Structures are given as C-alpha cells and as structure tokens.
Coordinates of C-alpha atoms in Angstrom, one line a residue:
M1 CA 6.4 -7.8 -37.2
S2 CA 6.1 -8.8 -34.1
N3 CA 7.9 -8.3 -31.0
S4 CA 8.3 -11.6 -29.8
L5 CA 11.1 -13.9 -30.4
G6 CA 9.5 -17.3 -32.0
V7 CA 10.9 -20.7 -30.7
G8 CA 11.1 -24.2 -32.1
I9 CA 12.3 -26.8 -29.7
A10 CA 13.1 -30.4 -31.1
G11 CA 12.6 -33.1 -28.8
L12 CA 11.4 -33.2 -25.5
G13 CA 13.2 -36.0 -23.4
T14 CA 15.3 -35.6 -20.3
V15 CA 17.0 -32.4 -21.5
G16 CA 13.8 -30.7 -23.7
G17 CA 11.9 -31.6 -20.4
G18 CA 14.5 -29.4 -18.7
F19 CA 14.7 -26.5 -21.1
L20 CA 11.1 -26.1 -21.1
K21 CA 10.8 -26.1 -17.3
Q22 CA 14.2 -23.6 -16.9
L23 CA 12.1 -21.4 -19.6
K24 CA 8.6 -21.7 -17.7
S25 CA 10.5 -21.1 -14.7
F26 CA 12.3 -17.9 -15.9
K27 CA 9.1 -16.6 -17.7
A28 CA 7.1 -16.8 -14.4
K29 CA 9.6 -15.0 -12.5
S30 CA 10.1 -12.3 -15.2
N31 CA 7.9 -9.1 -13.8
S32 CA 7.4 -7.8 -17.5
E33 CA 6.2 -9.9 -20.4
S34 CA 8.4 -12.6 -21.9
N35 CA 9.2 -12.2 -25.4
I36 CA 10.1 -15.4 -26.5
K37 CA 7.1 -17.6 -27.5
I38 CA 6.9 -21.4 -28.2
V39 CA 5.5 -21.6 -31.3
Q40 CA 6.2 -25.4 -31.8
I41 CA 7.6 -28.6 -29.9
A42 CA 8.8 -31.5 -32.6
V43 CA 8.3 -34.5 -30.6
K44 CA 8.7 -38.4 -31.8
N45 CA 6.3 -39.9 -29.9
K46 CA 3.2 -37.7 -28.3
R47 CA 1.8 -40.6 -26.3
K48 CA 4.9 -41.1 -24.7
K49 CA 4.3 -41.0 -21.2
R50 CA 6.4 -37.6 -19.5
N51 CA 6.6 -36.3 -15.8
F52 CA 4.7 -33.2 -16.9
S53 CA 1.6 -31.9 -18.6
I54 CA 1.9 -31.6 -22.4
R55 CA -1.6 -31.2 -23.0
S56 CA -1.2 -27.0 -23.4
L57 CA 1.9 -27.5 -25.8
P58 CA 2.0 -27.1 -29.2
L59 CA 3.1 -30.3 -30.7
I60 CA 4.2 -31.5 -33.8
S61 CA 5.4 -34.5 -35.1
N62 CA 7.5 -33.9 -37.7
A63 CA 10.4 -32.0 -36.9
M64 CA 11.2 -30.9 -40.4
E65 CA 8.6 -27.9 -39.6
L66 CA 9.9 -26.1 -37.0
A67 CA 12.8 -25.2 -39.8
S68 CA 10.0 -24.0 -42.4
N69 CA 7.7 -22.3 -40.0
E70 CA 7.9 -18.7 -40.5
E71 CA 7.1 -18.0 -37.1
I72 CA 10.1 -19.4 -35.6
D73 CA 13.5 -17.5 -35.8
I74 CA 15.2 -19.7 -33.6
I75 CA 14.8 -24.1 -33.1
I76 CA 16.5 -25.4 -30.2
E77 CA 17.9 -29.1 -31.4
L78 CA 17.6 -31.6 -28.1
I79 CA 16.7 -34.9 -30.6
G80 CA 20.8 -36.2 -30.6
G81 CA 22.8 -38.1 -32.8
S82 CA 25.1 -37.6 -35.4
S83 CA 22.9 -37.8 -38.4
G84 CA 19.5 -38.8 -39.3
I85 CA 16.9 -36.2 -38.4
A86 CA 19.0 -33.7 -36.0
Y87 CA 21.7 -32.8 -38.9
K88 CA 18.9 -32.9 -41.7
L89 CA 16.9 -30.4 -39.1
V90 CA 20.0 -27.9 -38.4
K91 CA 20.9 -28.0 -41.5
K92 CA 17.8 -26.6 -43.0
A93 CA 17.0 -24.7 -40.9
L94 CA 20.4 -22.4 -40.9
S95 CA 19.7 -22.5 -44.9
N96 CA 16.4 -21.4 -44.5
K97 CA 18.2 -17.8 -42.2
K98 CA 17.0 -19.6 -38.4
H99 CA 19.6 -19.1 -35.3
V100 CA 20.3 -22.8 -33.7
I101 CA 21.2 -23.7 -30.5
T102 CA 21.7 -27.6 -29.9
A103 CA 23.5 -29.6 -26.9
N104 CA 24.3 -32.1 -29.8
K105 CA 28.3 -33.4 -29.3
A106 CA 27.6 -35.8 -31.7
L107 CA 26.6 -33.5 -34.4
I108 CA 29.1 -31.0 -33.8
A109 CA 31.7 -33.6 -33.7
T110 CA 30.4 -34.7 -36.8
H111 CA 29.2 -31.9 -39.1
G112 CA 30.5 -28.5 -36.9
N113 CA 32.2 -27.3 -39.9
E114 CA 30.4 -27.8 -42.8
L115 CA 26.9 -26.8 -40.7
A116 CA 29.1 -23.4 -39.1
A117 CA 30.0 -22.5 -42.6
I118 CA 26.0 -22.4 -43.4
A119 CA 25.1 -20.6 -40.8
E120 CA 28.2 -17.5 -41.4
K121 CA 27.2 -17.9 -45.1
N122 CA 23.4 -17.3 -43.7
K123 CA 24.1 -15.3 -41.3
V124 CA 23.0 -16.5 -38.3
C125 CA 24.1 -18.2 -35.2
L126 CA 25.3 -22.0 -34.7
N127 CA 24.9 -22.5 -30.9
Y128 CA 26.3 -25.3 -29.3
E129 CA 28.3 -24.7 -25.6
A130 CA 25.9 -27.1 -24.0
A131 CA 27.1 -29.8 -26.5
I132 CA 31.2 -29.2 -25.5
A133 CA 30.7 -27.8 -21.9
G134 CA 27.7 -28.8 -20.3
G135 CA 27.0 -25.0 -19.5
V136 CA 30.1 -23.9 -18.9
P137 CA 30.4 -20.7 -20.9
I138 CA 34.2 -21.6 -22.1
V139 CA 33.8 -21.2 -25.9
K140 CA 32.5 -17.9 -25.4
A141 CA 35.0 -17.7 -23.4
V142 CA 37.9 -18.5 -25.9
R143 CA 36.1 -17.0 -28.7
E144 CA 36.2 -13.3 -27.3
N145 CA 39.0 -13.7 -24.8
L146 CA 41.3 -15.5 -27.5

C-alpha cells in the first residue's frame, strides 16, 4: 500500500488549471516530499491551447476512466454542468468508493441529495464548498458549529 494519495482531476480549464497551479505551488513550498500524486487528468481536448505546459501531465480523454482507476483515491471534478459526464463521473466515483471534491454549482443544486446519499452509503466524502461559497469555508462552519 502506497503512502501517497492518488488524485484524479476531471477538467483542465480555468478552474482546473488554477487548481493544478496551486497544487504545484503547495508541493514546491513544502520542505518534505508531498504525499499527493496526480495519477490522471481528464481533458476534453488534449490539443487545446493552454497558458501552461501540459507535456509532462498524465492526460487522458475519457473522464470516466478516473472513476475506475484503482490508484485514484480522490477525484477533483471541475468539468461543470448539472448532467452529462460530470454527473456520471461523480456518481460512479462515489459508487466505487472514491472521495469527490467538486466546484460544480449546477451539479450540487440538481443532484446534491442523491450524490450525498451515495457518498454516505459508501462511506466516502462528497465535498462541495467551492461550489456554493467560492472558497469561504461556510459549509464546514455550519456543519460543525450548528
């Protein structure tokens, strides 16, 4: 069993690119070796021009592969939309006992109760603070203090 936490990222647009930049910055500032390993990053278009290099990134084009990859413990869903691939990916990931973090407002508004029930049943986390408070840890504060 590995000591690292396997991460799969779905979406590498503005939010996904920003997340990746922050993650790399965090790893660079750390004095010790990070225990976070980016296993795969699912993108819609590998040829899309981005303002950062993707040459060394583990890109795939089928986001659903993230939900089945045994090396991935947590999926960061940054695709967007209330249905389609984002919904299918999150539902399958939670069913496969993977933790999910999403910034997808539409997904949580439309399917939040269903997805939360799947997460609870499988004893995994569905975290969505960024989807409803944009970085303000209000959900955690309400959940823990009220």
